Amino acid sequence: MNRVKAIVCIIIPILLAYALNTKFGSTPPLLKFLNPFTGFWQNAESSMFSANPKIALKGAEAEIDIIFDDRMIPHVFAKNDHDVYYAQGYVTAMHRLWQMDFQTRFAAGRISEIVGEKAIEVDRYQRRMGMVYGAENSLAGMMANPKAKEMILAYTQGINDYIHSLSKANYPIEYKILDFKPEDWTPIKCALLLKQMSAVLAMGSDEFYMTNILKKFGPEITKNLFPDYPFKEDPIIPVGTKWDFKPLTVPKVPKAFTEMMSSTIQTTQKVEGIGSNNWAISGAKTASGFPILANDPHLDLTLPSIWYQIQLHAPGINAYGVSLPGAPGIIIGYNKNIAWGVTNVAADVLDFYQIKFKDNTHQQYWYNNAWKNTSKRLEEIKIRGTKTKIDTVYYTHQGPVVYLQKPDYSRSNNVPVGSALRWIAHDKSNELMTFYYLNRGKNYNDYRKALTFYTAPAQNFVFASNENDIAITPNGKFPLKWKSQGKFILDGSDPSNDWQGWIPAAQNPTVKNPPRNFVSSANQSSTDPSYPYYINWEFSPYERGKRINDRLMVMNKANVDSMRNLQMDSYSLIAQNLLPYILPLVNQPQLNATQKEAFNIISKWNKFFEAKEVAGSIFDLWIKRLFYNIWNDEFNIKNIPMRYPSRDRTIELIQKEPNSTWYDNINTKNKENLTELVNESFKYTCDSLERKYGSIGKNWEWGNVKSTNVPHLAKIPGFGSKKLNIGGGKNTVNALAETNGPSWRMVIELGKMPKGYGVYPGGQSGNPGSRYYDDMLDTWAQGKLYDLFFMQSQDDKSGKVISHLKISKK
């Protein structure tokens, strides 16, 4: 008996020790996590800045000063290019190490190493889409340029010197929760981060829907419902702009263009919301007589924040703005002479090609009347808690054949089985040099030079200078295509479907100092139909761009507040265009009490999506249901996945074709009309809101229904934001959805000395235990901007400094 007790006394502590040191599911090893010396207690607000004002590092070539202002924004003062990027890497890792690590592991398809087998399809998708392949090619382009190579290597060294300074106690808390540790940074991770941004901004793919629509309805209806240019548009390059170049010969449209294979794979339709706004107005329209530039890129919002504010000062550079944690340089910002910003172009630079393989070995495919060899890439996927898996990906000359069998993973639904992916993000590139030259730019010529280095993701680069120049350029490396090439799945055996070269960079659409004295973009069409090249057949809807242009057109004596107020504009052009046509169709005598009250509210609505507007909630759901009623019976057929016609085409239908046959529901015996659909959708809206939110009142207000919040990057509970009761909507200038919106608002007033203003929804720190984790969130939600402390020297006293870190060579 004593022996049994002794054995039990030995076994129980062993089992307990094992249990407390082992990760079970999403629960971290409790003993490690709760350890007072190395666990989460150590992630409270750090006092490292006051404790270590001076450090010596091997990677520094000379003395570096990093001055932190009262929002913990670093201002780096270095004596050479190496040290300015070395310090940027060091200080970014200091604040955002886990974010940088996690994002690049995700991009590389390495999440299974952290969470185990449940992430295997996530990793396979990233690998099979060619993310690492593209990053390798991009890195080769960067490393071939001496300046870009120096940037990446110095930045990498700075990150690693910070990582090597950490003890387990100092690891960011997410490492402790997920039970893994940081690894050395490598240059490929910088490239992976840029590839991931390309993937985010690719905005989905519609070739598969469109191929099925063409097959089902034929070319005439397809062209009618999915035109190559919208009914309403206000393009980025003003209508009537003359093209001052002799265009290349555009490839001929192949005879087999409409003879496409049909796909039975459900796809991801382009989602509105991944958009942005930017504009610049000339001194002729401002109170100061100098240009003002504004930018607010809209992305999926996260904590830690997507962007990282920083100032970089060294011989030849003094720039302030936001960087992407994990990549050197400033992406959006300004210096003493110029300012620049970006929005997404949504160029058609991602195509799928149906491949005909010789047999099930997939070693050869049919192309140009001959069998060609594929190449193989073996993707080694390490999995926590089990054996490594090898995933074989076959490549044609177009790119990776993403899937040969459909996996059980939702993000793969937009990929047709047996198709090769041709994507600009797979090509050799060197985007870093664009930002290298913009950061140092002095005038319009420097801006134009910088853009020649840029490949992807294509962006509308807006520009302003203290020489009173303004400009905008939809810019990237655009393939030379025949019209609508890539609108449908392409036949991979026909060489005429391949990309046939490139639009010369100098012939990308651009405008400088237009007569209207402003330039702008909001992801709408790049040009009017007179532009001789094909960029895409569909862009974001026109409403945001039109509203911006309407307000800028009448603006005079503008100042920073004029720009800030425009960024917060929540007026709905959709409501303006639709309500006069659908309100009169509502049969008021047939409404119940709640529906009558709702009708009265929306009839008096000023069409602004402000937080307290009940009408905004009613209109938003009403239009969603109405569009569903019009299109769902024809375009939601089992095993023939398709997409709806655009909002622009639907509004045109309602305004101009009140007796269209599309209003009839083919699944019923009756013949429905627009009036019936409008009434059903209105009653459905009121009933749905009443069931969810009770009687009409505060709970029906738009801010409550929209429920904007900023989640944690890894969706860790408690690390996201509170619910923000704020206005704006996807189709307004202040394009705010539930978790998507302006990721950085910036206004720059040019002059002898520029004045910058900006904010993002979060803070500088990636540590949830720091006051700087989300200290800017309320200011952002209120639509206010901070003054940006653009230091001219390390002794500049015009702003508040809270810490000064000196780095010397070890």
mmCIF file of N, CA, C and O in Angstrom, residues 281-293 464-468 470 556-563 747-755 757:
data_model
loop_
_atom_site.group_PDB
_atom_site.id
_atom_site.type_symbol
_atom_site.label_atom_id
_atom_site.label_comp_id
_atom_site.label_asym_id
_atom_site.label_seq_id
_atom_site.Cartn_x
_atom_site.Cartn_y
_atom_site.Cartn_z
ATOM 1 N N ILE A 281 -5.492 69.200 -54.133
ATOM 2 C CA ILE A 281 -6.026 70.421 -54.727
ATOM 3 C C ILE A 281 -4.894 71.428 -54.863
ATOM 4 O O ILE A 281 -3.986 71.494 -54.034
ATOM 5 N N SER A 282 -4.938 72.187 -55.922
ATOM 6 C CA SER A 282 -3.851 73.139 -56.187
ATOM 7 C C SER A 282 -4.017 74.380 -55.316
ATOM 8 O O SER A 282 -5.081 74.612 -54.721
ATOM 9 N N GLY A 283 -2.968 75.184 -55.279
ATOM 10 C CA GLY A 283 -3.007 76.413 -54.492
ATOM 11 C C GLY A 283 -4.092 77.379 -54.934
ATOM 12 O O GLY A 283 -4.492 78.258 -54.164
ATOM 13 N N ALA A 284 -4.588 77.225 -56.168
ATOM 14 C CA ALA A 284 -5.649 78.105 -56.650
ATOM 15 C C ALA A 284 -6.948 77.918 -55.869
ATOM 16 O O ALA A 284 -7.830 78.785 -55.896
ATOM 17 N N LYS A 285 -7.087 76.787 -55.166
ATOM 18 C CA LYS A 285 -8.318 76.509 -54.430
ATOM 19 C C LYS A 285 -8.118 76.513 -52.909
ATOM 20 O O LYS A 285 -9.026 76.154 -52.162
ATOM 21 N N THR A 286 -6.926 76.885 -52.434
ATOM 22 C CA THR A 286 -6.657 76.816 -50.997
ATOM 23 C C THR A 286 -6.449 78.213 -50.404
ATOM 24 O O THR A 286 -6.110 79.169 -51.111
ATOM 25 N N ALA A 287 -6.653 78.306 -49.111
ATOM 26 C CA ALA A 287 -6.456 79.577 -48.416
ATOM 27 C C ALA A 287 -4.991 79.963 -48.381
ATOM 28 O O ALA A 287 -4.641 81.154 -48.409
ATOM 29 N N SER A 288 -4.101 78.973 -48.335
ATOM 30 C CA SER A 288 -2.666 79.249 -48.216
ATOM 31 C C SER A 288 -2.003 79.572 -49.545
ATOM 32 O O SER A 288 -0.907 80.139 -49.576
ATOM 33 N N GLY A 289 -2.641 79.198 -50.642
ATOM 34 C CA GLY A 289 -2.025 79.364 -51.953
ATOM 35 C C GLY A 289 -1.108 78.222 -52.331
ATOM 36 O O GLY A 289 -0.530 78.219 -53.423
ATOM 37 N N PHE A 290 -0.990 77.222 -51.458
ATOM 38 C CA PHE A 290 -0.202 76.025 -51.734
ATOM 39 C C PHE A 290 -1.131 74.800 -51.788
ATOM 40 O O PHE A 290 -2.209 74.807 -51.205
ATOM 41 N N PRO A 291 -0.688 73.734 -52.461
ATOM 42 C CA PRO A 291 -1.538 72.543 -52.553
ATOM 43 C C PRO A 291 -1.773 71.881 -51.188
ATOM 44 O O PRO A 291 -0.981 72.025 -50.258
ATOM 45 N N ILE A 292 -2.887 71.156 -51.107
ATOM 46 C CA ILE A 292 -3.181 70.279 -49.973
ATOM 47 C C ILE A 292 -3.463 68.892 -50.533
ATOM 48 O O ILE A 292 -4.201 68.747 -51.513
ATOM 49 N N LEU A 293 -2.879 67.878 -49.910
ATOM 50 C CA LEU A 293 -3.068 66.488 -50.337
ATOM 51 C C LEU A 293 -3.713 65.695 -49.202
ATOM 52 O O LEU A 293 -3.375 65.891 -48.026
ATOM 53 N N ALA A 464 1.540 65.988 -54.730
ATOM 54 C CA ALA A 464 1.496 67.450 -54.645
ATOM 55 C C ALA A 464 2.867 67.939 -54.222
ATOM 56 O O ALA A 464 3.599 67.247 -53.510
ATOM 57 N N SER A 465 3.224 69.151 -54.670
ATOM 58 C CA SER A 465 4.542 69.699 -54.318
ATOM 59 C C SER A 465 4.422 71.162 -53.930
ATOM 60 O O SER A 465 3.430 71.835 -54.246
ATOM 61 N N ASN A 466 5.469 71.659 -53.254
ATOM 62 C CA ASN A 466 5.476 73.075 -52.876
ATOM 63 C C ASN A 466 5.780 73.977 -54.065
ATOM 64 O O ASN A 466 5.803 75.205 -53.927
ATOM 65 N N GLU A 467 6.011 73.380 -55.243
ATOM 66 C CA GLU A 467 6.125 74.157 -56.481
ATOM 67 C C GLU A 467 4.763 74.347 -57.137
ATOM 68 O O GLU A 467 4.657 74.798 -58.278
ATOM 69 N N ASN A 468 3.710 73.965 -56.416
ATOM 70 C CA ASN A 468 2.315 74.092 -56.835
ATOM 71 C C ASN A 468 1.937 73.164 -57.980
ATOM 72 O O ASN A 468 1.062 73.474 -58.796
ATOM 73 N N ILE A 470 0.303 69.455 -58.938
ATOM 74 C CA ILE A 470 -0.473 68.318 -58.457
ATOM 75 C C ILE A 470 -0.599 67.327 -59.608
ATOM 76 O O ILE A 470 -0.549 67.700 -60.782
ATOM 77 N N ASN A 556 -13.423 76.439 -52.441
ATOM 78 C CA ASN A 556 -12.479 77.544 -52.576
ATOM 79 C C ASN A 556 -11.982 77.944 -51.195
ATOM 80 O O ASN A 556 -12.648 77.694 -50.181
ATOM 81 N N LYS A 557 -10.788 78.558 -51.147
ATOM 82 C CA LYS A 557 -10.184 78.947 -49.863
ATOM 83 C C LYS A 557 -10.133 77.755 -48.908
ATOM 84 O O LYS A 557 -10.358 77.891 -47.698
ATOM 85 N N ALA A 558 -9.846 76.586 -49.448
ATOM 86 C CA ALA A 558 -9.864 75.358 -48.653
ATOM 87 C C ALA A 558 -8.710 75.333 -47.666
ATOM 88 O O ALA A 558 -7.630 75.866 -47.922
ATOM 89 N N ASN A 559 -8.952 74.669 -46.532
ATOM 90 C CA ASN A 559 -7.903 74.480 -45.538
ATOM 91 C C ASN A 559 -7.921 73.029 -45.060
ATOM 92 O O ASN A 559 -8.636 72.191 -45.622
ATOM 93 N N VAL A 560 -7.153 72.749 -44.039
ATOM 94 C CA VAL A 560 -7.053 71.373 -43.549
ATOM 95 C C VAL A 560 -8.406 70.850 -43.087
ATOM 96 O O VAL A 560 -8.769 69.700 -43.343
ATOM 97 N N ASP A 561 -9.186 71.696 -42.423
ATOM 98 C CA ASP A 561 -10.509 71.250 -41.956
ATOM 99 C C ASP A 561 -11.434 70.910 -43.124
ATOM 100 O O ASP A 561 -12.273 70.012 -43.009
ATOM 101 N N SER A 562 -11.288 71.623 -44.227
ATOM 102 C CA SER A 562 -12.087 71.295 -45.417
ATOM 103 C C SER A 562 -11.807 69.866 -45.855
ATOM 104 O O SER A 562 -12.719 69.112 -46.216
ATOM 105 N N MET A 563 -10.533 69.489 -45.823
ATOM 106 C CA MET A 563 -10.139 68.145 -46.245
ATOM 107 C C MET A 563 -10.594 67.099 -45.225
ATOM 108 O O MET A 563 -11.086 66.019 -45.587
ATOM 109 N N VAL A 747 -3.734 64.313 -43.993
ATOM 110 C CA VAL A 747 -3.867 65.559 -44.753
ATOM 111 C C VAL A 747 -2.544 66.308 -44.643
ATOM 112 O O VAL A 747 -2.031 66.506 -43.535
ATOM 113 N N ILE A 748 -1.988 66.694 -45.786
ATOM 114 C CA ILE A 748 -0.707 67.415 -45.811
ATOM 115 C C ILE A 748 -0.911 68.754 -46.512
ATOM 116 O O ILE A 748 -1.349 68.812 -47.662
ATOM 117 N N GLU A 749 -0.585 69.825 -45.791
ATOM 118 C CA GLU A 749 -0.653 71.172 -46.343
ATOM 119 C C GLU A 749 0.762 71.581 -46.735
ATOM 120 O O GLU A 749 1.635 71.766 -45.882
ATOM 121 N N LEU A 750 1.005 71.665 -48.043
ATOM 122 C CA LEU A 750 2.329 72.037 -48.542
ATOM 123 C C LEU A 750 2.585 73.522 -48.320
ATOM 124 O O LEU A 750 1.654 74.310 -48.135
ATOM 125 N N GLY A 751 3.833 73.906 -48.352
ATOM 126 C CA GLY A 751 4.214 75.300 -48.164
ATOM 127 C C GLY A 751 5.715 75.391 -47.997
ATOM 128 O O GLY A 751 6.451 74.439 -48.286
ATOM 129 N N LYS A 752 6.182 76.535 -47.527
ATOM 130 C CA LYS A 752 7.616 76.659 -47.266
ATOM 131 C C LYS A 752 8.068 75.597 -46.269
ATOM 132 O O LYS A 752 9.166 75.063 -46.371
ATOM 133 N N MET A 753 7.211 75.333 -45.285
ATOM 134 C CA MET A 753 7.406 74.217 -44.374
ATOM 135 C C MET A 753 6.061 73.483 -44.283
ATOM 136 O O MET A 753 5.067 74.075 -43.865
ATOM 137 N N PRO A 754 5.994 72.225 -44.693
ATOM 138 C CA PRO A 754 4.706 71.529 -44.730
ATOM 139 C C PRO A 754 4.153 71.281 -43.328
ATOM 140 O O PRO A 754 4.906 71.185 -42.351
ATOM 141 N N LYS A 755 2.829 71.185 -43.261
ATOM 142 C CA LYS A 755 2.149 70.824 -42.022
ATOM 143 C C LYS A 755 1.370 69.537 -42.266
ATOM 144 O O LYS A 755 0.587 69.464 -43.218
ATOM 145 N N TYR A 757 -1.069 66.209 -40.847
ATOM 146 C CA TYR A 757 -2.096 65.809 -39.897
ATOM 147 C C TYR A 757 -2.487 64.368 -40.213
ATOM 148 O O TYR A 757 -2.607 63.995 -41.386
#
